[in-house]
Coordinates of C-alpha atoms and ligand atoms in Angstrom, one line a residue:
M1106 CA 170.5 139.5 70.4
D1107 CA 170.8 143.3 71.2
G1108 CA 167.6 143.7 73.2
L1109 CA 165.6 141.2 71.2
V1110 CA 164.6 138.2 73.2
S1111 CA 162.8 135.2 71.6
M1112 CA 160.5 133.0 73.6
R1113 CA 159.7 129.3 72.6
T1114 CA 156.4 128.6 71.1
A1115 CA 154.8 126.5 68.6
P1116 CA 156.6 125.8 65.1
G1117 CA 156.5 128.8 63.0
I1118 CA 155.6 131.0 66.0
S1119 CA 157.7 133.2 68.2
F1120 CA 157.1 135.8 70.8
Q1121 CA 159.7 138.5 71.1
S1122 CA 160.3 141.4 73.6
I1123 CA 161.5 144.5 71.9
P1124 CA 162.9 147.7 74.0
S1125 CA 160.3 150.3 74.1
P1126 CA 160.7 154.0 74.7
N1127 CA 159.3 153.8 78.2
K1128 CA 161.8 150.6 78.9
R1129 CA 159.1 148.1 79.4
P1130 CA 159.0 145.3 77.1
K1131 CA 156.1 144.9 74.5
F1132 CA 155.2 141.9 73.1
F1133 CA 154.2 141.1 69.4
L1134 CA 153.7 137.8 67.7
R1135 CA 156.1 136.9 64.8
R1136 CA 154.8 134.3 62.2
S1137 CA 157.0 132.5 59.9
S1138 CA 156.1 130.5 56.7
M1139 CA 154.9 127.3 58.7
D1140 CA 151.4 126.5 58.3
L1141 CA 149.6 128.0 61.4
Q1142 CA 146.1 127.1 60.6
H1143 CA 146.4 124.1 63.1
W1144 CA 147.5 126.2 65.8
R1145 CA 145.0 128.8 65.3
F1146 CA 142.3 126.5 65.1
H1147 CA 143.3 124.8 68.6
F1148 CA 144.4 127.7 70.2
P1149 CA 142.0 130.8 70.2
S1150 CA 144.4 133.1 71.9
I1151 CA 146.9 133.1 69.2
R1152 CA 144.0 133.5 66.7
A1153 CA 142.9 136.5 68.5
Q1154 CA 146.5 138.0 68.7
Q1155 CA 147.6 137.6 64.9
S1156 CA 145.4 140.4 64.1
G1157 CA 148.4 142.6 65.2
T1158 CA 150.7 143.8 68.0
I1159 CA 149.4 143.1 71.4
F1160 CA 150.3 145.2 74.6
P1161 CA 149.2 143.1 77.5
R1162 CA 148.3 145.1 80.7
K1163 CA 151.4 145.6 83.0
E1164 CA 150.4 143.6 85.7
D1165 CA 149.5 140.5 83.8
E1166 CA 152.5 140.7 81.3
E1167 CA 154.7 138.4 82.5
D1168 CA 152.1 135.8 83.8
S1169 CA 150.3 135.7 80.6
L1170 CA 153.6 135.1 78.5
K1171 CA 154.3 132.4 80.8
V1172 CA 150.9 130.9 80.3
K1173 CA 151.1 131.5 76.4
E1174 CA 154.5 129.7 76.3
W1175 CA 153.2 126.8 78.5
E1176 CA 150.2 126.3 76.4
V1177 CA 151.7 126.5 73.2
G1178 CA 154.7 124.4 74.2
M1179 CA 152.4 121.6 75.7
L1180 CA 150.4 121.6 72.6
Q1181 CA 153.4 121.2 70.4
N1182 CA 154.9 118.5 72.8
E1183 CA 151.7 116.6 73.0
V1184 CA 151.2 116.5 69.2
A1185 CA 154.8 115.1 68.7
A1186 CA 154.8 112.8 71.6
S1187 CA 151.5 111.1 70.7
Q1188 CA 153.2 110.4 67.6
G1189 CA 156.1 108.8 69.5
I1190 CA 158.6 111.9 68.5
R1191 CA 161.4 112.2 71.3
I1192 CA 163.1 115.2 69.5
R1193 CA 162.0 118.4 70.8
R1194 CA 162.0 121.1 68.5
R1195 CA 163.5 123.7 70.9
P1196 CA 165.0 123.8 74.2
P1197 CA 162.1 123.4 76.9
S1198 CA 162.8 126.9 78.3
G1199 CA 163.7 128.7 75.4
P1200 CA 167.0 129.4 73.6
P1201 CA 169.9 130.0 75.8
L1202 CA 170.3 133.7 76.8
H1203 CA 173.4 135.2 77.2
Y1204 CA 172.2 138.7 77.0
V1205 CA 171.9 140.5 80.3
G1206 CA 169.7 143.5 80.5
P1207 CA 166.6 144.9 81.4
F1208 CA 164.4 142.6 79.1
E1209 CA 166.0 139.3 80.0
F1210 CA 163.7 136.7 81.0
R1211 CA 166.0 133.8 81.9
L1212 CA 169.5 133.8 83.2
Q1213 CA 169.7 130.1 83.7
N1214 CA 170.4 127.4 81.1
E1215 CA 168.5 124.9 83.1
G1216 CA 166.9 122.2 81.0
N1217 CA 168.7 123.3 77.9
T1218 CA 170.8 120.5 77.6
P1219 CA 169.8 118.2 74.4
R1220 CA 169.1 114.6 75.0
N1221 CA 171.1 113.5 72.0
I1222 CA 172.9 114.7 68.9
L1223 CA 170.0 114.5 66.7
E1224 CA 168.1 116.9 69.4
E1225 CA 171.2 119.0 69.2
I1226 CA 171.3 119.5 65.4
V1227 CA 167.7 120.5 65.4
W1228 CA 167.9 122.9 68.2
H1229 CA 171.0 124.6 66.6
K1230 CA 169.0 124.3 63.1
D1231 CA 166.0 126.3 64.6
V1232 CA 168.3 129.0 65.4
E1233 CA 170.2 129.2 62.1
V1234 CA 166.9 129.0 60.1
S1235 CA 165.3 132.0 61.7
Q1236 CA 168.5 133.7 60.8
M1237 CA 168.6 132.9 57.4
K1238 CA 164.8 133.7 57.1
E1239 CA 165.5 137.0 58.3
K1240 CA 167.9 137.9 55.7
K1241 CA 166.1 136.0 52.7
P1242 CA 162.3 136.2 53.5
L1243 CA 160.2 133.8 51.8
L1244 CA 158.8 136.2 49.3
S1245 CA 162.2 136.6 47.8
L1246 CA 162.9 133.1 47.2
K1247 CA 159.4 132.6 45.5
K1248 CA 160.5 135.4 43.2
V1249 CA 163.8 133.5 42.3
I1250 CA 162.0 130.0 42.0
E1251 CA 159.7 131.9 39.3
N1252 CA 162.9 132.0 36.9
A1253 CA 164.5 128.7 38.1
P1254 CA 165.2 125.7 35.7
P1255 CA 163.1 122.7 36.0
T1256 CA 163.9 120.1 38.5
R1257 CA 165.0 116.6 37.5
D1258 CA 163.1 113.5 38.1
F1259 CA 164.7 111.8 41.2
V1260 CA 162.4 109.2 41.7
G1261 CA 162.0 108.5 37.9
A1262 CA 166.0 108.3 37.7
L1263 CA 166.0 105.6 40.7
K1264 CA 163.3 103.6 39.1
A1265 CA 164.8 103.7 35.6
A1266 CA 168.2 102.7 37.2
H1267 CA 166.8 99.4 39.1
L1268 CA 164.8 98.5 35.9
R1269 CA 167.7 98.9 33.7
T1270 CA 170.5 97.0 36.1
G1271 CA 168.4 94.9 38.3
L1272 CA 170.6 96.5 41.0
P1273 CA 169.5 99.2 43.5
G1274 CA 169.9 102.8 41.8
L1275 CA 172.8 104.1 44.0
I1276 CA 172.4 107.6 45.9
A1277 CA 176.0 108.6 46.2
E1278 CA 176.7 111.0 49.2
V1279 CA 179.0 113.9 49.1
K1280 CA 179.8 114.0 52.7
K1281 CA 183.0 115.6 54.2
A1282 CA 182.3 114.7 57.9
S1283 CA 179.7 113.4 60.2
P1284 CA 178.9 113.6 63.9
S1285 CA 179.7 109.7 64.4
R1286 CA 182.7 109.4 62.1
G1287 CA 184.4 112.8 62.2
I1288 CA 186.4 114.1 59.1
L1289 CA 185.9 111.3 56.4
R1290 CA 187.9 113.1 53.7
E1291 CA 190.5 116.0 54.4
N1292 CA 191.0 116.7 50.6
F1293 CA 187.4 117.6 50.0
D1294 CA 186.6 118.8 46.5
P1295 CA 182.7 118.4 46.3
V1296 CA 182.4 119.0 42.4
E1297 CA 185.3 116.5 41.9
I1298 CA 183.7 114.0 44.1
A1299 CA 180.1 114.5 42.2
R1300 CA 181.7 114.0 39.0
A1301 CA 183.6 110.8 39.9
Y1302 CA 180.3 109.4 41.5
E1303 CA 178.4 110.1 38.2
K1304 CA 181.4 108.7 36.1
G1305 CA 181.3 105.6 38.4
G1306 CA 177.8 104.8 37.7
A1307 CA 175.7 106.8 40.6
T1308 CA 172.0 107.4 39.6
C1309 CA 171.5 110.4 42.2
L1310 CA 173.7 112.4 44.6
S1311 CA 173.1 113.3 48.0
V1312 CA 174.8 116.4 49.1
L1313 CA 175.2 117.4 52.7
T1314 CA 174.4 121.1 53.3
D1315 CA 174.7 121.3 57.0
E1316 CA 177.9 123.3 57.9
K1317 CA 178.2 122.8 61.9
Y1318 CA 177.9 119.0 62.1
F1319 CA 178.7 117.7 58.5
K1320 CA 180.8 120.5 57.1
G1321 CA 178.6 120.8 54.0
S1322 CA 176.9 123.6 52.5
F1323 CA 174.5 125.0 50.2
E1324 CA 177.6 126.6 48.0
N1325 CA 178.6 122.8 47.5
L1326 CA 174.9 122.0 46.4
E1327 CA 174.8 125.2 44.0
A1328 CA 178.4 124.2 42.5
I1329 CA 177.7 120.5 41.8
R1330 CA 174.5 121.8 40.1
N1331 CA 176.3 124.4 38.0
A1332 CA 179.2 122.1 37.1
G1333 CA 177.0 120.2 34.7
V1334 CA 176.5 117.3 36.9
K1335 CA 173.5 115.4 35.4
C1336 CA 172.3 113.2 38.3
P1337 CA 169.4 114.4 40.3
L1338 CA 170.5 116.0 43.6
L1339 CA 169.2 115.4 47.1
C1340 CA 169.6 118.3 49.5
K1341 CA 170.5 116.3 52.7
E1342 CA 169.4 118.8 55.3
F1343 CA 167.5 118.6 58.5
V1344 CA 164.4 120.2 57.6
I1345 CA 162.4 121.7 60.4
D1346 CA 160.7 124.7 58.3
A1347 CA 159.1 124.9 54.9
W1348 CA 161.3 127.9 54.3
Q1349 CA 164.2 125.5 53.8
I1350 CA 162.5 123.6 51.2
Y1351 CA 162.3 126.8 48.8
Y1352 CA 165.6 127.7 49.7
A1353 CA 166.9 124.3 48.5
R1354 CA 165.0 124.7 45.5
I1355 CA 166.9 127.9 44.4
K1356 CA 170.1 126.1 45.2
G1357 CA 169.5 123.4 42.9
A1358 CA 168.1 120.5 44.7
D1359 CA 165.8 118.2 42.9
A1360 CA 164.9 116.2 46.2
I1361 CA 165.0 117.0 49.9
L1362 CA 165.1 114.9 53.2
L1363 CA 162.3 114.7 55.7
I1364 CA 163.0 113.1 58.8
A1365 CA 160.1 111.4 60.5
A1366 CA 162.0 111.3 63.8
V1367 CA 161.7 115.0 63.7
L1368 CA 158.8 116.1 62.0
P1369 CA 155.2 115.5 63.1
D1370 CA 152.6 113.9 60.5
L1371 CA 151.1 117.3 60.1
D1372 CA 154.4 118.9 59.2
I1373 CA 155.2 116.0 56.8
R1374 CA 151.8 116.2 54.9
Y1375 CA 152.3 120.2 54.5
M1376 CA 155.9 119.7 53.4
I1377 CA 154.9 116.9 50.9
K1378 CA 152.6 119.4 49.2
I1379 CA 155.1 122.1 49.2
C1380 CA 157.6 119.7 47.5
K1381 CA 155.0 118.6 44.8
M1382 CA 154.3 122.3 44.1
L1383 CA 157.9 123.0 43.7
G1384 CA 158.7 120.0 41.5
L1385 CA 160.9 118.4 44.1
A1386 CA 161.0 114.8 45.4
A1387 CA 160.8 114.1 49.1
L1388 CA 162.8 111.3 50.7
V1389 CA 160.8 110.7 54.0
E1390 CA 163.2 108.9 56.4
V1391 CA 162.3 106.5 59.2
H1392 CA 164.2 104.2 61.5
D1393 CA 161.7 102.2 63.4
E1394 CA 158.4 100.4 63.1
R1395 CA 156.7 103.3 64.5
E1396 CA 157.8 106.0 62.3
M1397 CA 157.1 103.5 59.3
D1398 CA 153.5 103.2 60.2
R1399 CA 153.2 106.8 60.5
V1400 CA 154.7 107.5 57.0
L1401 CA 152.6 104.5 55.4
G1402 CA 149.6 106.3 56.9
I1403 CA 150.5 109.7 54.8
E1404 CA 149.3 110.3 51.2
G1405 CA 151.4 111.3 48.4
I1406 CA 154.7 109.6 49.7
E1407 CA 156.8 108.0 46.9
L1408 CA 160.0 107.4 48.5
I1409 CA 160.9 106.3 51.9
G1410 CA 164.4 106.0 53.3
I1411 CA 165.1 103.4 55.9
N1412 CA 168.0 104.5 58.2
N1413 CA 170.3 101.8 59.5
R1414 CA 171.6 104.5 61.7
N1415 CA 169.9 105.1 64.9
L1416 CA 170.3 109.0 64.9
E1417 CA 170.0 109.3 68.5
T1418 CA 172.7 106.9 69.4
F1419 CA 175.0 106.4 66.2
E1420 CA 174.4 102.7 66.4
V1421 CA 174.3 101.0 62.7
D1422 CA 172.6 98.0 62.0
I1423 CA 171.8 96.9 58.3
S1424 CA 169.3 94.3 59.3
N1425 CA 167.0 97.1 60.4
T1426 CA 166.0 97.6 56.6
K1427 CA 164.9 93.9 56.6
K1428 CA 163.0 94.4 59.9
L1429 CA 161.0 97.2 58.6
L1430 CA 160.2 95.7 55.4
E1431 CA 158.8 92.3 56.7
G1432 CA 154.9 91.4 56.7
E1433 CA 152.5 93.8 56.1
R1434 CA 154.8 96.8 56.3
G1435 CA 156.3 95.4 53.1
Q1436 CA 153.4 94.4 51.2
M1437 CA 151.7 97.6 51.5
I1438 CA 154.8 99.3 50.3
R1439 CA 154.8 97.0 47.5
K1440 CA 151.0 97.6 46.7
K1441 CA 151.6 101.3 46.8
D1442 CA 154.6 100.8 44.5
M1443 CA 156.9 102.9 46.8
I1444 CA 160.6 103.0 46.4
V1445 CA 162.4 102.2 49.4
V1446 CA 166.0 103.4 49.9
G1447 CA 168.4 101.4 52.3
E1448 CA 170.5 104.0 54.0
S1449 CA 173.8 104.0 56.0
G1450 CA 176.3 101.4 56.9
L1451 CA 176.5 99.5 53.5
F1452 CA 180.3 98.8 52.8
T1453 CA 180.4 95.6 50.7
P1454 CA 178.6 93.7 47.9
D1455 CA 177.0 91.7 50.3
D1456 CA 175.5 94.4 52.2
V1457 CA 173.9 96.0 49.2
A1458 CA 172.7 92.4 48.2
Y1459 CA 171.2 92.0 51.7
V1460 CA 169.2 95.1 51.5
Q1461 CA 168.2 94.3 48.0
E1462 CA 167.2 91.0 49.1
A1463 CA 165.0 92.6 51.8
G1464 CA 163.2 94.9 49.3
V1465 CA 165.1 98.1 48.8
K1466 CA 165.3 99.5 45.3
A1467 CA 167.9 102.1 46.0
V1468 CA 170.6 102.5 48.3
L1469 CA 172.4 105.6 49.8
V1470 CA 175.9 105.4 50.5
G1471 CA 178.4 107.8 52.0
E1472 CA 181.4 106.8 54.1
S1473 CA 182.4 103.7 52.4
I1474 CA 182.7 105.5 48.9
V1475 CA 183.6 109.0 49.9
K1476 CA 186.6 107.7 51.8
Q1477 CA 188.2 106.2 48.7
S1478 CA 190.9 107.9 46.8
D1479 CA 188.9 107.5 43.7
P1480 CA 185.2 107.8 44.8
G1481 CA 184.2 106.5 41.6
K1482 CA 186.0 103.3 41.8
G1483 CA 184.6 103.2 45.3
I1484 CA 181.3 102.4 43.7
S1485 CA 182.8 99.4 41.9
G1486 CA 184.1 98.2 45.3
L1487 CA 180.8 98.4 46.7
F1488 CA 178.9 96.8 44.0
G1489 CA 181.5 94.2 43.4
K1490 CA 181.4 95.2 39.8
D1491 CA 181.7 98.2 37.4
I1492 CA 178.1 99.8 37.6
S1493 CA 178.8 102.5 35.1
L1494 CA 178.3 100.5 31.9
Ligands
LIG1867 O1 176.1 110.2 60.3 C1 175.9 110.4 61.1 O2 176.6 110.5 62.1 C2 174.7 111.2 61.4 C3 174.5 111.9 62.7 C4 173.2 112.6 63.0 C5 172.2 112.9 62.0 C6 172.6 112.1 60.8 C7 173.5 111.2 60.3 N1 174.0 110.8 59.3 C8 173.2 111.0 57.9 C9 173.1 109.7 57.5 O3 172.2 108.7 57.6 C10 174.1 109.2 56.5 O4 174.8 110.4 56.1 C11 173.8 108.6 55.2 O5 172.7 107.6 55.4 C12 175.0 107.6 54.6 O6 175.5 106.9 55.8 P1 177.0 106.0 55.6 O7 176.9 105.4 54.3 O8 176.9 105.2 56.6 O9 177.8 107.2 55.5

């Protein structure tokens, strides 16, 4: 950190203290690429400060920072909690500080323990993304995108595969490891696996890009794209900031994942618009009825993933897909002509038939096929027949 201390605030906003010549911290507001309109509207003090650098009166310095932090944090949590989101975007008392010096505000790590693995991933991603954004600002990504090759039609490919075969289109996942299962495949060559999946009949591929928890990378995504694999590619990331969508686009993604357990409706709406602008599909993932109802209320979503894995507890139950597609929800999905993807825990032809019967037109499968010595043959095992024909 070297004398630079971040404070927790609303998405896309962070306060920092920087050492000043007279050894007192000065505060300024740093904006990221997130849509700040909402926060500006509801939070006049931010609106006023965004005009430039602010220098609070010395005696009010600490108090005003605490108040701002509290106000923004409350607003962010209230919005998320009102939508049933349990995942907090950042540790409640700011990132853990190990820096000891004149500008440190907290020595304690109190309250900074994530409640579950998904929250831990999100907190780590928040730090990771802010570091990546420093190195590759949005403007530089936009310039690369101007000359990027066109994206491939992820949703169209799934629809066509389903129509052609009468089976769910397969999104085969290139995944080396996961928090729940550990290392899935020691001898992991992402391009070789991607080629085997394509040869075995996969319609699309899902490529894990998270390094810390899944041992994936954006290099894997890029390598698969550049290896001549034709299947459209899903960038399987924990997206918390619109910057990541631009980054995925330049690394060869045709689709990205948006997790409703992590993102409030406003973020999903905003990110869907960015995806459309960049020619990307968005797979919006839900796990329970409340998330499904939220997502069904958002315009412009074509692809819904039902994750059978609870990302907070790791519990996997494929009847979750059936539960979420019953009754009015299923009717609305059919009316809107949405494609539903059944995700996680699919191992056998019976599992695939079960979720197809429930109403999915695509499945996303990792573990059961990536663990096979020939992942392509793993696909025939999963479907009970050769689907490459
Ligand atoms: O798989 C995990 O352990 C996990 C933990 C925390 C967040 C996400 C996680 N997995 C993402 C997925 O849902 C799966 O990679 C995907 O649906 C494929 O599942 P599977 O076929 O069971 O490997």
